[in-house]
Amino acid sequence: LGKNRPFYGLQSVGLYGNEKPVSTIEEMAATYIQALQEIQPNSPYYLGGWSMGGVVAWEMAQQLQAAGQEVALLALIDSYAPRKSELELDETSLANSLAADLGGLFGTELPLTQLNLEQLQPQEQLQQIFNAAKRLNLLPPEVDIEQMHHLFQVFQANRVAIANYQPQPYSGKVALFCASSTAEDRGWNSITKGELKTYTIPGDHYTMMRSSHVQTLAQQLETYLNQQHTC
């Protein structure tokens, strides 16, 4: 995005066990706004997030607007608007989803199936995922099984938060960046009351965030920002 556009990332609460994970989107958004305003107390704000992060960014934008702050950009990166549905929140389904996410993020499928995991106790399931991820070098050397437990607790809290969140209509500008692998509607059109522009990025939900596809994403985002500044 260039040297003149500093970029800050926000980390899930509870990853290191020093705090309890947050289990509502509203509380996540409020927590991240507090962190954001330690760096930049006043608007305009440029927000964005990938996957579930886009949902949290949506709620952050809502809360900031309600507080009288300007949100100059809300970028949703292959994020889906939550729909009322019965999510599988049992530990085996969650463990299987965590394994699939780890494999997707690093481009290597873990040699585990839900059927394999169903035959194990919850602690054993997590140990198997940890062992498989370590063998494939998907986790940094310093990550141990205790850290894996914290990761799973955050993952579980995130799924609960998404299952219980109902996004409200938003009146600001939204840029939606969709992976080219699926033309599926992400569900934001009906609740976006302001401008919504959609861009297609090569790859799937995971590979769009890797080189070189992420370079395309950065270029598209930079083009969008430059267009907004000239309007």
PDB file of C-alpha atoms in Angstrom:
ATOM      1  CA  LEU A   1       0.000   0.000   0.000  1.00  0.00           C
ATOM      2  CA  GLY A   2       3.041   2.269   0.020  1.00  0.00           C
ATOM      3  CA  LYS A   3       5.181   3.847   2.723  1.00  0.00           C
ATOM      4  CA  ASN A   4       2.692   6.659   3.283  1.00  0.00           C
ATOM      5  CA  ARG A   5      -0.047   4.279   4.419  1.00  0.00           C
ATOM      6  CA  PRO A   6       0.852   2.615   7.725  1.00  0.00           C
ATOM      7  CA  PHE A   7      -0.927  -0.691   8.220  1.00  0.00           C
ATOM      8  CA  TYR A   8      -1.828  -2.071  11.647  1.00  0.00           C
ATOM      9  CA  GLY A   9      -2.988  -5.590  12.474  1.00  0.00           C
ATOM     10  CA  LEU A  10      -5.154  -6.517  15.454  1.00  0.00           C
ATOM     11  CA  GLN A  11      -4.748  -9.813  17.285  1.00  0.00           C
ATOM     12  CA  SER A  12      -7.457 -11.935  18.875  1.00  0.00           C
ATOM     13  CA  VAL A  13      -7.764 -11.596  22.634  1.00  0.00           C
ATOM     14  CA  GLY A  14      -6.773 -14.744  24.513  1.00  0.00           C
ATOM     15  CA  LEU A  15      -4.205 -16.269  22.149  1.00  0.00           C
ATOM     16  CA  TYR A  16      -1.541 -16.377  24.840  1.00  0.00           C
ATOM     17  CA  GLY A  17      -3.712 -17.359  27.769  1.00  0.00           C
ATOM     18  CA  ASN A  18      -3.232 -14.075  29.608  1.00  0.00           C
ATOM     19  CA  GLU A  19      -6.837 -13.057  28.886  1.00  0.00           C
ATOM     20  CA  LYS A  20     -10.127 -14.844  28.351  1.00  0.00           C
ATOM     21  CA  PRO A  21     -11.260 -15.023  24.691  1.00  0.00           C
ATOM     22  CA  VAL A  22     -14.070 -12.682  23.674  1.00  0.00           C
ATOM     23  CA  SER A  23     -17.238 -14.444  22.518  1.00  0.00           C
ATOM     24  CA  THR A  24     -19.314 -11.645  20.946  1.00  0.00           C
ATOM     25  CA  ILE A  25     -18.604  -9.627  17.804  1.00  0.00           C
ATOM     26  CA  GLU A  26     -19.759  -6.461  19.563  1.00  0.00           C
ATOM     27  CA  GLU A  27     -17.214  -6.852  22.371  1.00  0.00           C
ATOM     28  CA  MET A  28     -14.448  -7.741  19.915  1.00  0.00           C
ATOM     29  CA  ALA A  29     -15.195  -4.574  17.947  1.00  0.00           C
ATOM     30  CA  ALA A  30     -15.183  -2.400  21.071  1.00  0.00           C
ATOM     31  CA  THR A  31     -11.871  -3.925  22.205  1.00  0.00           C
ATOM     32  CA  TYR A  32     -10.236  -3.343  18.821  1.00  0.00           C
ATOM     33  CA  ILE A  33     -11.542   0.224  18.608  1.00  0.00           C
ATOM     34  CA  GLN A  34      -9.893   0.942  21.949  1.00  0.00           C
ATOM     35  CA  ALA A  35      -6.592  -0.439  20.623  1.00  0.00           C
ATOM     36  CA  LEU A  36      -7.011   1.478  17.360  1.00  0.00           C
ATOM     37  CA  GLN A  37      -7.610   4.770  19.126  1.00  0.00           C
ATOM     38  CA  GLU A  38      -4.431   4.380  21.158  1.00  0.00           C
ATOM     39  CA  ILE A  39      -2.630   4.812  17.814  1.00  0.00           C
ATOM     40  CA  GLN A  40      -5.080   7.210  16.167  1.00  0.00           C
ATOM     41  CA  PRO A  41      -7.519   8.923  18.554  1.00  0.00           C
ATOM     42  CA  ASN A  42      -9.655  10.554  15.864  1.00  0.00           C
ATOM     43  CA  SER A  43     -11.096   9.782  12.449  1.00  0.00           C
ATOM     44  CA  PRO A  44     -11.022   9.263   9.541  1.00  0.00           C
ATOM     45  CA  TYR A  45     -10.559   5.518   9.944  1.00  0.00           C
ATOM     46  CA  TYR A  46      -9.803   2.960   7.244  1.00  0.00           C
ATOM     47  CA  LEU A  47     -10.927  -0.481   8.359  1.00  0.00           C
ATOM     48  CA  GLY A  48     -10.649  -3.901   6.805  1.00  0.00           C
ATOM     49  CA  GLY A  49     -10.605  -7.578   7.594  1.00  0.00           C
ATOM     50  CA  TRP A  50     -10.281 -10.988   5.975  1.00  0.00           C
ATOM     51  CA  SER A  51     -12.863 -13.720   6.539  1.00  0.00           C
ATOM     52  CA  MET A  52     -14.371 -13.308  10.022  1.00  0.00           C
ATOM     53  CA  GLY A  53     -12.159 -10.242  10.461  1.00  0.00           C
ATOM     54  CA  GLY A  54     -14.358  -8.470   7.931  1.00  0.00           C
ATOM     55  CA  VAL A  55     -17.411  -9.115  10.106  1.00  0.00           C
ATOM     56  CA  VAL A  56     -15.612  -7.602  13.096  1.00  0.00           C
ATOM     57  CA  ALA A  57     -14.562  -4.622  10.947  1.00  0.00           C
ATOM     58  CA  TRP A  58     -18.228  -4.168   9.946  1.00  0.00           C
ATOM     59  CA  GLU A  59     -19.239  -3.918  13.603  1.00  0.00           C
ATOM     60  CA  MET A  60     -16.302  -1.594  14.340  1.00  0.00           C
ATOM     61  CA  ALA A  61     -17.526   0.702  11.570  1.00  0.00           C
ATOM     62  CA  GLN A  62     -21.025   0.664  13.061  1.00  0.00           C
ATOM     63  CA  GLN A  63     -19.766   1.565  16.534  1.00  0.00           C
ATOM     64  CA  LEU A  64     -17.446   4.287  15.253  1.00  0.00           C
ATOM     65  CA  GLN A  65     -20.213   5.879  13.184  1.00  0.00           C
ATOM     66  CA  ALA A  66     -22.545   5.779  16.189  1.00  0.00           C
ATOM     67  CA  ALA A  67     -19.861   7.644  18.171  1.00  0.00           C
ATOM     68  CA  GLY A  68     -19.710  10.381  15.523  1.00  0.00           C
ATOM     69  CA  GLN A  69     -16.447   9.212  13.945  1.00  0.00           C
ATOM     70  CA  GLU A  70     -15.861   9.067  10.189  1.00  0.00           C
ATOM     71  CA  VAL A  71     -15.145   5.691   8.599  1.00  0.00           C
ATOM     72  CA  ALA A  72     -13.544   6.492   5.256  1.00  0.00           C
ATOM     73  CA  LEU A  73     -13.270   2.863   4.172  1.00  0.00           C
ATOM     74  CA  LEU A  74     -14.614  -0.526   5.165  1.00  0.00           C
ATOM     75  CA  ALA A  75     -12.835  -3.291   3.234  1.00  0.00           C
ATOM     76  CA  LEU A  76     -14.288  -6.799   3.430  1.00  0.00           C
ATOM     77  CA  ILE A  77     -11.840  -9.421   2.175  1.00  0.00           C
ATOM     78  CA  ASP A  78     -13.796 -12.536   1.189  1.00  0.00           C
ATOM     79  CA  SER A  79     -16.023 -12.087   4.226  1.00  0.00           C
ATOM     80  CA  TYR A  80     -19.536 -13.509   4.371  1.00  0.00           C
ATOM     81  CA  ALA A  81     -22.399 -11.769   6.129  1.00  0.00           C
ATOM     82  CA  PRO A  82     -23.485 -14.023   9.011  1.00  0.00           C
ATOM     83  CA  ARG A  83     -26.824 -15.722   8.494  1.00  0.00           C
ATOM     84  CA  LYS A  84     -29.012 -17.262  11.130  1.00  0.00           C
ATOM     85  CA  SER A  85     -28.042 -20.924  11.031  1.00  0.00           C
ATOM     86  CA  GLU A  86     -27.287 -23.821  13.285  1.00  0.00           C
ATOM     87  CA  LEU A  87     -23.503 -24.016  13.377  1.00  0.00           C
ATOM     88  CA  GLU A  88     -21.819 -27.201  14.486  1.00  0.00           C
ATOM     89  CA  LEU A  89     -20.300 -26.196  17.806  1.00  0.00           C
ATOM     90  CA  ASP A  90     -19.486 -29.614  19.264  1.00  0.00           C
ATOM     91  CA  GLU A  91     -15.797 -30.107  20.002  1.00  0.00           C
ATOM     92  CA  THR A  92     -15.173 -32.683  17.261  1.00  0.00           C
ATOM     93  CA  SER A  93     -16.670 -30.462  14.539  1.00  0.00           C
ATOM     94  CA  LEU A  94     -14.721 -27.485  15.875  1.00  0.00           C
ATOM     95  CA  ALA A  95     -11.489 -29.488  15.973  1.00  0.00           C
ATOM     96  CA  ASN A  96     -12.076 -30.634  12.393  1.00  0.00           C
ATOM     97  CA  SER A  97     -12.729 -27.024  11.311  1.00  0.00           C
ATOM     98  CA  LEU A  98      -9.547 -25.877  13.053  1.00  0.00           C
ATOM     99  CA  ALA A  99      -7.531 -28.548  11.237  1.00  0.00           C
ATOM    100  CA  ALA A 100      -9.079 -27.510   7.907  1.00  0.00           C
ATOM    101  CA  ASP A 101      -8.318 -23.835   8.593  1.00  0.00           C
ATOM    102  CA  LEU A 102      -4.686 -24.558   9.457  1.00  0.00           C
ATOM    103  CA  GLY A 103      -4.325 -26.587   6.276  1.00  0.00           C
ATOM    104  CA  GLY A 104      -5.978 -23.886   4.190  1.00  0.00           C
ATOM    105  CA  LEU A 105      -3.886 -21.088   5.646  1.00  0.00           C
ATOM    106  CA  PHE A 106      -0.617 -22.864   4.895  1.00  0.00           C
ATOM    107  CA  GLY A 107      -1.615 -24.697   1.726  1.00  0.00           C
ATOM    108  CA  THR A 108      -1.084 -28.173   3.163  1.00  0.00           C
ATOM    109  CA  GLU A 109      -3.957 -30.445   4.125  1.00  0.00           C
ATOM    110  CA  LEU A 110      -3.543 -32.094   7.509  1.00  0.00           C
ATOM    111  CA  PRO A 111      -3.813 -35.912   7.276  1.00  0.00           C
ATOM    112  CA  LEU A 112      -6.846 -35.979   9.581  1.00  0.00           C
ATOM    113  CA  THR A 113     -10.565 -36.520   9.037  1.00  0.00           C
ATOM    114  CA  GLN A 114     -13.575 -35.898  11.245  1.00  0.00           C
ATOM    115  CA  LEU A 115     -14.037 -39.666  11.419  1.00  0.00           C
ATOM    116  CA  ASN A 116     -10.492 -40.015  12.794  1.00  0.00           C
ATOM    117  CA  LEU A 117     -11.121 -37.278  15.347  1.00  0.00           C
ATOM    118  CA  GLU A 118     -14.491 -38.685  16.462  1.00  0.00           C
ATOM    119  CA  GLN A 119     -12.696 -41.734  17.840  1.00  0.00           C
ATOM    120  CA  LEU A 120     -10.622 -39.572  20.193  1.00  0.00           C
ATOM    121  CA  GLN A 121     -11.283 -37.622  23.369  1.00  0.00           C
ATOM    122  CA  PRO A 122     -11.204 -33.791  23.027  1.00  0.00           C
ATOM    123  CA  GLN A 123      -7.702 -33.490  24.509  1.00  0.00           C
ATOM    124  CA  GLU A 124      -6.453 -36.224  22.182  1.00  0.00           C
ATOM    125  CA  GLN A 125      -8.059 -34.523  19.169  1.00  0.00           C
ATOM    126  CA  LEU A 126      -6.130 -31.337  19.805  1.00  0.00           C
ATOM    127  CA  GLN A 127      -2.925 -33.281  20.393  1.00  0.00           C
ATOM    128  CA  GLN A 128      -3.351 -35.032  17.030  1.00  0.00           C
ATOM    129  CA  ILE A 129      -3.889 -31.712  15.239  1.00  0.00           C
ATOM    130  CA  PHE A 130      -0.860 -30.251  17.010  1.00  0.00           C
ATOM    131  CA  ASN A 131       1.326 -33.244  16.109  1.00  0.00           C
ATOM    132  CA  ALA A 132       0.233 -33.193  12.453  1.00  0.00           C
ATOM    133  CA  ALA A 133       0.797 -29.433  12.151  1.00  0.00           C
ATOM    134  CA  LYS A 134       4.242 -29.728  13.746  1.00  0.00           C
ATOM    135  CA  ARG A 135       5.258 -32.553  11.388  1.00  0.00           C
ATOM    136  CA  LEU A 136       4.299 -30.362   8.429  1.00  0.00           C
ATOM    137  CA  ASN A 137       6.123 -27.328   9.907  1.00  0.00           C
ATOM    138  CA  LEU A 138       2.914 -25.289   9.955  1.00  0.00           C
ATOM    139  CA  LEU A 139       3.544 -23.961  13.459  1.00  0.00           C
ATOM    140  CA  PRO A 140       6.492 -21.883  14.704  1.00  0.00           C
ATOM    141  CA  PRO A 141       8.998 -23.826  16.855  1.00  0.00           C
ATOM    142  CA  GLU A 142       8.030 -21.892  19.995  1.00  0.00           C
ATOM    143  CA  VAL A 143       4.358 -22.924  19.801  1.00  0.00           C
ATOM    144  CA  ASP A 144       3.635 -25.728  22.279  1.00  0.00           C
ATOM    145  CA  ILE A 145       0.518 -27.729  23.123  1.00  0.00           C
ATOM    146  CA  GLU A 146      -0.527 -25.159  25.750  1.00  0.00           C
ATOM    147  CA  GLN A 147      -0.494 -22.457  23.075  1.00  0.00           C
ATOM    148  CA  MET A 148      -2.544 -24.798  20.888  1.00  0.00           C
ATOM    149  CA  HIS A 149      -5.168 -25.015  23.627  1.00  0.00           C
ATOM    150  CA  HIS A 150      -5.383 -21.218  23.745  1.00  0.00           C
ATOM    151  CA  LEU A 151      -5.732 -21.125  19.950  1.00  0.00           C
ATOM    152  CA  PHE A 152      -8.586 -23.631  20.101  1.00  0.00           C
ATOM    153  CA  GLN A 153     -10.365 -21.635  22.815  1.00  0.00           C
ATOM    154  CA  VAL A 154     -10.150 -18.494  20.661  1.00  0.00           C
ATOM    155  CA  PHE A 155     -11.347 -20.456  17.618  1.00  0.00           C
ATOM    156  CA  GLN A 156     -14.303 -21.767  19.625  1.00  0.00           C
ATOM    157  CA  ALA A 157     -15.166 -18.286  20.944  1.00  0.00           C
ATOM    158  CA  ASN A 158     -15.028 -16.912  17.394  1.00  0.00           C
ATOM    159  CA  ARG A 159     -17.492 -19.515  16.135  1.00  0.00           C
ATOM    160  CA  VAL A 160     -19.892 -18.738  18.983  1.00  0.00           C
ATOM    161  CA  ALA A 161     -19.574 -15.017  18.240  1.00  0.00           C
ATOM    162  CA  ILE A 162     -20.372 -15.471  14.540  1.00  0.00           C
ATOM    163  CA  ALA A 163     -23.308 -17.772  15.296  1.00  0.00           C
ATOM    164  CA  ASN A 164     -24.906 -15.140  17.528  1.00  0.00           C
ATOM    165  CA  TYR A 165     -24.186 -11.981  15.513  1.00  0.00           C
ATOM    166  CA  GLN A 166     -26.801 -10.203  13.428  1.00  0.00           C
ATOM    167  CA  PRO A 167     -25.163  -7.439  11.323  1.00  0.00           C
ATOM    168  CA  GLN A 168     -27.143  -4.224  11.041  1.00  0.00           C
ATOM    169  CA  PRO A 169     -27.448  -2.073   7.884  1.00  0.00           C
ATOM    170  CA  TYR A 170     -24.441   0.156   7.269  1.00  0.00           C
ATOM    171  CA  SER A 171     -24.531   3.512   5.477  1.00  0.00           C
ATOM    172  CA  GLY A 172     -20.832   4.045   4.713  1.00  0.00           C
ATOM    173  CA  LYS A 173     -18.618   3.081   1.776  1.00  0.00           C
ATOM    174  CA  VAL A 174     -17.796  -0.608   1.444  1.00  0.00           C
ATOM    175  CA  ALA A 175     -15.228  -2.338  -0.767  1.00  0.00           C
ATOM    176  CA  LEU A 176     -15.743  -6.098  -1.092  1.00  0.00           C
ATOM    177  CA  PHE A 177     -12.814  -8.199  -2.340  1.00  0.00           C
ATOM    178  CA  CYS A 178     -13.951 -11.675  -3.393  1.00  0.00           C
ATOM    179  CA  ALA A 179     -11.872 -14.745  -4.204  1.00  0.00           C
ATOM    180  CA  SER A 180     -12.323 -15.728  -7.849  1.00  0.00           C
ATOM    181  CA  SER A 181     -12.857 -19.408  -7.014  1.00  0.00           C
ATOM    182  CA  THR A 182     -16.513 -18.831  -6.128  1.00  0.00           C
ATOM    183  CA  ALA A 183     -19.163 -16.488  -7.471  1.00  0.00           C
ATOM    184  CA  GLU A 184     -21.334 -17.066  -4.409  1.00  0.00           C
ATOM    185  CA  ASP A 185     -23.089 -13.999  -3.033  1.00  0.00           C
ATOM    186  CA  ARG A 186     -21.405 -12.900   0.194  1.00  0.00           C
ATOM    187  CA  GLY A 187     -24.672 -11.474   1.521  1.00  0.00           C
ATOM    188  CA  TRP A 188     -23.684  -7.823   2.043  1.00  0.00           C
ATOM    189  CA  ASN A 189     -25.773  -6.169  -0.692  1.00  0.00           C
ATOM    190  CA  SER A 190     -29.022  -6.197   1.255  1.00  0.00           C
ATOM    191  CA  ILE A 191     -27.546  -4.514   4.343  1.00  0.00           C
ATOM    192  CA  THR A 192     -25.220  -2.004   2.663  1.00  0.00           C
ATOM    193  CA  LYS A 193     -27.054   1.305   2.376  1.00  0.00           C
ATOM    194  CA  GLY A 194     -24.082   3.271   1.050  1.00  0.00           C
ATOM    195  CA  GLU A 195     -21.750   2.603  -1.880  1.00  0.00           C
ATOM    196  CA  LEU A 196     -20.664  -1.020  -2.360  1.00  0.00           C
ATOM    197  CA  LYS A 197     -17.927  -1.836  -4.864  1.00  0.00           C
ATOM    198  CA  THR A 198     -16.917  -5.425  -5.558  1.00  0.00           C
ATOM    199  CA  TYR A 199     -13.509  -6.593  -6.789  1.00  0.00           C
ATOM    200  CA  THR A 200     -12.363 -10.071  -7.785  1.00  0.00           C
ATOM    201  CA  ILE A 201      -9.012 -11.395  -6.564  1.00  0.00           C
ATOM    202  CA  PRO A 202      -7.379 -14.530  -8.047  1.00  0.00           C
ATOM    203  CA  GLY A 203      -7.381 -17.643  -5.877  1.00  0.00           C
ATOM    204  CA  ASP A 204      -9.623 -19.141  -3.236  1.00  0.00           C
ATOM    205  CA  HIS A 205     -10.475 -18.008   0.286  1.00  0.00           C
ATOM    206  CA  TYR A 206      -6.972 -18.875   1.488  1.00  0.00           C
ATOM    207  CA  THR A 207      -4.673 -18.497  -1.530  1.00  0.00           C
ATOM    208  CA  MET A 208      -5.878 -14.948  -2.223  1.00  0.00           C
ATOM    209  CA  MET A 209      -3.941 -13.964   0.905  1.00  0.00           C
ATOM    210  CA  ARG A 210      -0.685 -15.509  -0.290  1.00  0.00           C
ATOM    211  CA  SER A 211       1.933 -14.265  -2.720  1.00  0.00           C
ATOM    212  CA  SER A 212       1.411 -13.408  -5.505  1.00  0.00           C
ATOM    213  CA  HIS A 213      -2.361 -13.069  -5.225  1.00  0.00           C
ATOM    214  CA  VAL A 214      -2.057 -10.842  -2.169  1.00  0.00           C
ATOM    215  CA  GLN A 215      -0.084  -8.416  -4.346  1.00  0.00           C
ATOM    216  CA  THR A 216      -3.126  -8.152  -6.603  1.00  0.00           C
ATOM    217  CA  LEU A 217      -5.269  -7.507  -3.546  1.00  0.00           C
ATOM    218  CA  ALA A 218      -2.920  -4.742  -2.379  1.00  0.00           C
ATOM    219  CA  GLN A 219      -2.928  -3.149  -5.839  1.00  0.00           C
ATOM    220  CA  GLN A 220      -6.729  -3.235  -6.067  1.00  0.00           C
ATOM    221  CA  LEU A 221      -7.044  -1.762  -2.589  1.00  0.00           C
ATOM    222  CA  GLU A 222      -4.520   0.970  -3.360  1.00  0.00           C
ATOM    223  CA  THR A 223      -6.377   1.813  -6.586  1.00  0.00           C
ATOM    224  CA  TYR A 224      -9.634   2.072  -4.652  1.00  0.00           C
ATOM    225  CA  LEU A 225      -8.073   4.356  -2.028  1.00  0.00           C
ATOM    226  CA  ASN A 226      -6.545   6.609  -4.682  1.00  0.00           C
ATOM    227  CA  GLN A 227      -9.912   6.896  -6.426  1.00  0.00           C
ATOM    228  CA  GLN A 228     -11.576   7.903  -3.175  1.00  0.00           C
ATOM    229  CA  HIS A 229      -9.008  10.649  -2.602  1.00  0.00           C
ATOM    230  CA  THR A 230      -9.625  12.129  -6.053  1.00  0.00           C
ATOM    231  CA  CYS A 231     -13.423  12.115  -5.731  1.00  0.00           C
TER     232      CYS A 231
END
